[in-house]
PDB file of C-alpha atoms in Angstrom:
ATOM      1  CA  MET A 134      93.044  18.109   4.524  1.00 45.00           C
ATOM      2  CA  THR A 135      94.047  15.908   7.447  1.00 48.00           C
ATOM      3  CA  GLN A 136      91.767  13.153   8.624  1.00 52.00           C
ATOM      4  CA  LYS A 137      90.616  15.128  11.680  1.00 56.00           C
ATOM      5  CA  GLN A 138      89.756  18.295   9.760  1.00 57.00           C
ATOM      6  CA  LYS A 139      86.152  18.643   8.716  1.00 55.00           C
ATOM      7  CA  PRO A 140      85.130  20.421   5.545  1.00 56.00           C
ATOM      8  CA  ARG A 141      84.090  24.012   6.202  1.00 60.00           C
ATOM      9  CA  PHE A 142      80.770  25.074   4.810  1.00 64.00           C
ATOM     10  CA  GLU A 143      80.349  28.603   3.623  1.00 71.00           C
ATOM     11  CA  LYS A 144      77.330  30.414   5.020  1.00 75.00           C
ATOM     12  CA  LYS A 145      74.766  31.045   2.300  1.00 75.00           C
ATOM     13  CA  THR A 146      71.991  33.545   1.813  1.00 76.00           C
ATOM     14  CA  GLU A 147      68.317  32.666   1.864  1.00 72.00           C
ATOM     15  CA  GLU A 148      68.243  33.169  -1.918  1.00 77.00           C
ATOM     16  CA  GLN A 149      71.161  30.758  -2.435  1.00 78.00           C
ATOM     17  CA  ILE A 150      69.531  28.145  -0.217  1.00 76.00           C
ATOM     18  CA  TRP A 151      66.273  28.476  -2.158  1.00 74.00           C
ATOM     19  CA  LYS A 152      67.999  28.113  -5.541  1.00 78.00           C
ATOM     20  CA  GLU A 153      69.958  25.056  -4.429  1.00 78.00           C
ATOM     21  CA  ASN A 154      66.991  23.305  -2.827  1.00 76.00           C
ATOM     22  CA  ARG A 155      63.850  24.336  -4.700  1.00 79.00           C
ATOM     23  CA  GLU A 156      63.354  20.899  -6.293  1.00 84.00           C
ATOM     24  CA  ARG A 157      63.498  19.139  -2.908  1.00 83.00           C
ATOM     25  CA  ILE A 158      61.256  21.798  -1.351  1.00 83.00           C
ATOM     26  CA  SER A 159      58.744  21.163  -4.155  1.00 84.00           C
ATOM     27  CA  GLU A 160      58.892  17.403  -3.508  1.00 86.00           C
ATOM     28  CA  ILE A 161      58.256  17.961   0.196  1.00 86.00           C
ATOM     29  CA  ALA A 162      55.385  20.334  -0.620  1.00 85.00           C
ATOM     30  CA  LEU A 163      53.698  17.599  -2.682  1.00 84.00           C
ATOM     31  CA  GLN A 164      53.701  15.411   0.432  1.00 88.00           C
ATOM     32  CA  HIS A 165      51.825  18.152   2.304  1.00 88.00           C
ATOM     33  CA  PRO A 166      48.764  19.217   0.305  1.00 89.00           C
ATOM     34  CA  GLU A 167      47.401  20.797   3.502  1.00 90.00           C
ATOM     35  CA  CYS A 168      50.140  23.438   3.378  1.00 87.00           C
ATOM     36  CA  ASN A 169      49.439  26.836   1.828  1.00 90.00           C
ATOM     37  CA  GLY A 170      51.430  29.942   1.056  1.00 87.00           C
ATOM     38  CA  ILE A 171      55.102  30.518   0.494  1.00 87.00           C
ATOM     39  CA  PRO A 172      57.230  27.857   2.226  1.00 90.00           C
ATOM     40  CA  ILE A 173      59.450  28.900   5.101  1.00 92.00           C
ATOM     41  CA  PHE A 174      62.700  27.240   4.143  1.00 88.00           C
ATOM     42  CA  HIS A 175      65.388  28.922   6.214  1.00 85.00           C
ATOM     43  CA  PHE A 176      65.175  29.195  10.010  1.00 93.00           C
ATOM     44  CA  ASP A 177      67.038  32.484  10.291  1.00 90.00           C
ATOM     45  CA  GLY A 178      66.124  36.168  10.552  1.00 91.00           C
ATOM     46  CA  GLN A 179      62.417  36.540  11.303  1.00 95.00           C
ATOM     47  CA  TYR A 180      62.124  32.732  11.422  1.00 96.00           C
ATOM     48  CA  ALA A 181      65.091  32.113  13.748  1.00 96.00           C
ATOM     49  CA  PHE A 182      62.579  31.157  16.443  1.00 98.00           C
ATOM     50  CA  LEU A 183      62.058  27.865  14.555  1.00 98.00           C
ATOM     51  CA  SER A 184      65.694  26.910  15.113  1.00 97.00           C
ATOM     52  CA  ASN A 185      66.849  24.884  18.106  1.00 97.00           C
ATOM     53  CA  PHE A 186      69.484  27.587  18.586  1.00 97.00           C
ATOM     54  CA  GLU A 187      66.808  30.102  19.635  1.00 97.00           C
ATOM     55  CA  PRO A 188      67.023  30.942  23.368  1.00 97.00           C
ATOM     56  CA  SER A 189      64.036  29.196  24.929  1.00 97.00           C
ATOM     57  CA  PRO A 190      64.183  27.845  28.475  1.00 98.00           C
ATOM     58  CA  ILE A 191      62.528  24.429  28.575  1.00 99.00           C
ATOM     59  CA  LEU A 192      61.891  21.502  30.868  1.00 99.00           C
ATOM     60  CA  VAL A 193      62.030  18.048  29.255  1.00 99.00           C
ATOM     61  CA  ASP A 194      61.528  14.889  31.320  1.00 98.00           C
ATOM     62  CA  GLY A 195      62.471  16.781  34.480  1.00 98.00           C
ATOM     63  CA  TYR A 196      65.658  18.317  33.055  1.00 99.00           C
ATOM     64  CA  SER A 197      66.014  22.087  32.484  1.00 99.00           C
ATOM     65  CA  PHE A 198      67.798  23.603  29.504  1.00 99.00           C
ATOM     66  CA  GLU A 199      68.391  27.098  28.121  1.00 98.00           C
ATOM     67  CA  ASN A 200      67.553  26.086  24.526  1.00 99.00           C
ATOM     68  CA  GLY A 201      66.381  23.200  22.387  1.00 99.00           C
ATOM     69  CA  GLU A 202      69.830  22.386  21.029  1.00 99.00           C
ATOM     70  CA  ALA A 203      71.209  21.868  24.540  1.00 99.00           C
ATOM     71  CA  ALA A 204      68.263  19.614  25.381  1.00 99.00           C
ATOM     72  CA  PHE A 205      68.589  17.506  22.244  1.00 99.00           C
ATOM     73  CA  GLN A 206      72.354  17.114  22.619  1.00 99.00           C
ATOM     74  CA  GLY A 207      72.033  16.376  26.335  1.00 99.00           C
ATOM     75  CA  PHE A 208      69.761  13.404  25.775  1.00 99.00           C
ATOM     76  CA  LYS A 209      72.487  11.717  23.715  1.00 99.00           C
ATOM     77  CA  ASP A 210      74.299  10.719  26.917  1.00 98.00           C
ATOM     78  CA  MET A 211      72.207  10.508  30.081  1.00 98.00           C
ATOM     79  CA  THR A 212      75.327  10.277  32.246  1.00 98.00           C
ATOM     80  CA  ARG A 213      76.278  13.813  31.142  1.00 98.00           C
ATOM     81  CA  ILE A 214      72.866  15.391  30.621  1.00 98.00           C
ATOM     82  CA  ASP A 215      73.325  17.904  33.459  1.00 98.00           C
ATOM     83  CA  ASP A 216      76.426  19.259  31.688  1.00 98.00           C
ATOM     84  CA  PHE A 217      74.128  20.650  28.972  1.00 99.00           C
ATOM     85  CA  ALA A 218      71.683  22.580  31.171  1.00 98.00           C
ATOM     86  CA  THR A 219      73.181  26.043  30.730  1.00 98.00           C
ATOM     87  CA  LEU A 220      75.183  25.624  27.542  1.00 98.00           C
ATOM     88  CA  ARG A 221      74.758  27.957  24.623  1.00 98.00           C
ATOM     89  CA  PRO A 222      73.562  26.139  21.487  1.00 98.00           C
ATOM     90  CA  SER A 223      76.913  26.090  19.676  1.00 97.00           C
ATOM     91  CA  LYS A 224      78.719  24.743  22.759  1.00 98.00           C
ATOM     92  CA  ALA A 225      76.002  22.128  23.260  1.00 98.00           C
ATOM     93  CA  LYS A 226      76.329  20.973  19.657  1.00 97.00           C
ATOM     94  CA  GLN A 227      80.110  20.803  20.018  1.00 98.00           C
ATOM     95  CA  LEU A 228      79.913  18.781  23.247  1.00 98.00           C
ATOM     96  CA  GLY A 229      77.195  16.582  21.745  1.00 98.00           C
ATOM     97  CA  ARG A 230      79.698  15.451  19.121  1.00 97.00           C
ATOM     98  CA  GLN A 231      82.100  14.323  21.848  1.00 97.00           C
ATOM     99  CA  VAL A 232      79.835  12.286  24.137  1.00 98.00           C
ATOM    100  CA  THR A 233      79.341   8.547  24.017  1.00 97.00           C
ATOM    101  CA  LEU A 234      75.953   8.041  22.395  1.00 98.00           C
ATOM    102  CA  ARG A 235      73.441   6.024  24.341  1.00 98.00           C
ATOM    103  CA  SER A 236      72.916   2.621  22.734  1.00 98.00           C
ATOM    104  CA  ASP A 237      69.360   3.364  21.587  1.00 98.00           C
ATOM    105  CA  TRP A 238      70.104   6.837  20.175  1.00 98.00           C
ATOM    106  CA  GLU A 239      69.461   6.075  16.511  1.00 98.00           C
ATOM    107  CA  SER A 240      66.050   4.604  17.288  1.00 98.00           C
ATOM    108  CA  ILE A 241      64.920   7.397  19.639  1.00 98.00           C
ATOM    109  CA  LYS A 242      66.499  10.592  18.312  1.00 98.00           C
ATOM    110  CA  SER A 243      63.415  11.669  16.346  1.00 98.00           C
ATOM    111  CA  ASP A 244      61.221  11.095  19.406  1.00 99.00           C
ATOM    112  CA  VAL A 245      63.647  13.122  21.524  1.00 99.00           C
ATOM    113  CA  MET A 246      63.556  15.942  18.973  1.00 99.00           C
ATOM    114  CA  TYR A 247      59.753  15.884  19.035  1.00 99.00           C
ATOM    115  CA  LYS A 248      59.733  16.148  22.858  1.00 99.00           C
ATOM    116  CA  VAL A 249      62.213  19.031  22.749  1.00 99.00           C
ATOM    117  CA  VAL A 250      60.313  20.959  20.062  1.00 99.00           C
ATOM    118  CA  PHE A 251      56.951  20.367  21.741  1.00 99.00           C
ATOM    119  CA  ALA A 252      58.363  21.564  25.080  1.00 99.00           C
ATOM    120  CA  LYS A 253      59.830  24.669  23.466  1.00 99.00           C
ATOM    121  CA  PHE A 254      56.576  25.804  21.879  1.00 99.00           C
ATOM    122  CA  SER A 255      54.179  24.651  24.594  1.00 99.00           C
ATOM    123  CA  GLN A 256      56.200  26.172  27.460  1.00 99.00           C
ATOM    124  CA  ASN A 257      57.046  29.512  25.816  1.00 98.00           C
ATOM    125  CA  GLU A 258      53.832  31.343  24.954  1.00 98.00           C
ATOM    126  CA  HIS A 259      55.511  33.964  22.745  1.00 98.00           C
ATOM    127  CA  LEU A 260      57.126  31.210  20.654  1.00 99.00           C
ATOM    128  CA  LYS A 261      53.874  29.267  20.443  1.00 99.00           C
ATOM    129  CA  LYS A 262      52.178  32.405  19.113  1.00 99.00           C
ATOM    130  CA  LYS A 263      54.874  32.854  16.459  1.00 99.00           C
ATOM    131  CA  LEU A 264      54.664  29.201  15.407  1.00 99.00           C
ATOM    132  CA  LEU A 265      50.891  29.400  15.060  1.00 99.00           C
ATOM    133  CA  GLU A 266      51.271  32.610  13.047  1.00 98.00           C
ATOM    134  CA  THR A 267      53.062  30.574  10.363  1.00 98.00           C
ATOM    135  CA  GLY A 268      49.578  29.297   9.526  1.00 97.00           C
ATOM    136  CA  ASP A 269      49.652  26.352   7.170  1.00 96.00           C
ATOM    137  CA  ARG A 270      52.944  27.208   5.519  1.00 96.00           C
ATOM    138  CA  LEU A 271      55.375  24.440   4.719  1.00 95.00           C
ATOM    139  CA  LEU A 272      58.345  24.443   7.128  1.00 96.00           C
ATOM    140  CA  VAL A 273      61.630  23.248   5.639  1.00 95.00           C
ATOM    141  CA  GLU A 274      64.970  23.540   7.376  1.00 92.00           C
ATOM    142  CA  GLY A 275      67.120  24.489   4.383  1.00 89.00           C
ATOM    143  CA  ASN A 276      70.678  24.895   5.568  1.00 84.00           C
ATOM    144  CA  TRP A 277      74.242  25.621   4.488  1.00 82.00           C
ATOM    145  CA  TRP A 278      75.950  23.243   6.951  1.00 86.00           C
ATOM    146  CA  ASN A 279      74.898  20.157   4.980  1.00 88.00           C
ATOM    147  CA  ASP A 280      72.450  18.604   7.475  1.00 92.00           C
ATOM    148  CA  LYS A 281      70.389  16.184   5.409  1.00 94.00           C
ATOM    149  CA  ILE A 282      68.667  14.453   8.314  1.00 96.00           C
ATOM    150  CA  TRP A 283      67.024  17.326  10.185  1.00 97.00           C
ATOM    151  CA  GLY A 284      66.904  19.600   7.141  1.00 94.00           C
ATOM    152  CA  ILE A 285      67.809  19.747   3.477  1.00 92.00           C
ATOM    153  CA  ALA A 286      70.983  20.774   1.677  1.00 87.00           C
ATOM    154  CA  GLY A 287      72.186  20.313  -1.864  1.00 83.00           C
ATOM    155  CA  ASN A 288      68.630  19.461  -2.931  1.00 85.00           C
ATOM    156  CA  LYS A 289      68.579  16.383  -0.662  1.00 90.00           C
ATOM    157  CA  GLY A 290      67.417  15.664   2.838  1.00 93.00           C
ATOM    158  CA  GLU A 291      64.734  14.281   5.135  1.00 95.00           C
ATOM    159  CA  ASN A 292      63.621  17.563   6.758  1.00 96.00           C
ATOM    160  CA  ARG A 293      62.828  15.838  10.056  1.00 97.00           C
ATOM    161  CA  LEU A 294      62.924  19.120  12.006  1.00 98.00           C
ATOM    162  CA  GLY A 295      60.499  20.769   9.583  1.00 97.00           C
ATOM    163  CA  GLU A 296      58.174  17.758   9.810  1.00 97.00           C
ATOM    164  CA  ILE A 297      58.269  17.849  13.617  1.00 99.00           C
ATOM    165  CA  LEU A 298      57.610  21.600  13.679  1.00 99.00           C
ATOM    166  CA  MET A 299      54.545  21.163  11.445  1.00 98.00           C
ATOM    167  CA  ARG A 300      53.292  18.306  13.645  1.00 98.00           C
ATOM    168  CA  VAL A 301      53.726  20.387  16.813  1.00 99.00           C
ATOM    169  CA  ARG A 302      52.012  23.366  15.154  1.00 98.00           C
ATOM    170  CA  LYS A 303      49.034  21.180  14.241  1.00 98.00           C
ATOM    171  CA  GLU A 304      48.816  19.790  17.783  1.00 98.00           C
ATOM    172  CA  LEU A 305      49.023  23.241  19.374  1.00 98.00           C
ATOM    173  CA  LYS A 306      46.191  24.525  17.160  1.00 96.00           C
ATOM    174  CA  LYS A 307      43.769  22.142  18.874  1.00 88.00           C
TER     175      LYS A 307
END
């Protein structure tokens, strides 16, 4: 593999993701005694609406985007944020890897993700309804692309996206 090539991750089934991550999901569940029911641990299929790749027009800090992924990636470089407005999620993610990160990105990225997720569910009534219908279930972004910051993979990860989704759900219940 050359230096520029990235390892390819094979797409996995929900069952495979569960088997590989059940210990970490159990650890996360212990941190959330308020959660009930079967955890939602894969944002695909009927739970694809939890993903930032779900089409969901949003307005964040005066900027319009077609989906949460485009918004999140756009805020990485304010000089190019308008380039992300109409991008599909996969293109936004790709471009987001090429921009020059703003100097404060590491310290603000979780706050940006919160703003994006809150905008998505507060500005799209049908998505808000679906999020609230998850009740008190634990939300864990188990994934096959090895994201251990926003989700979990290989039985490791911070699950920041899941944590933000549960926080937004709690706030929207009020």
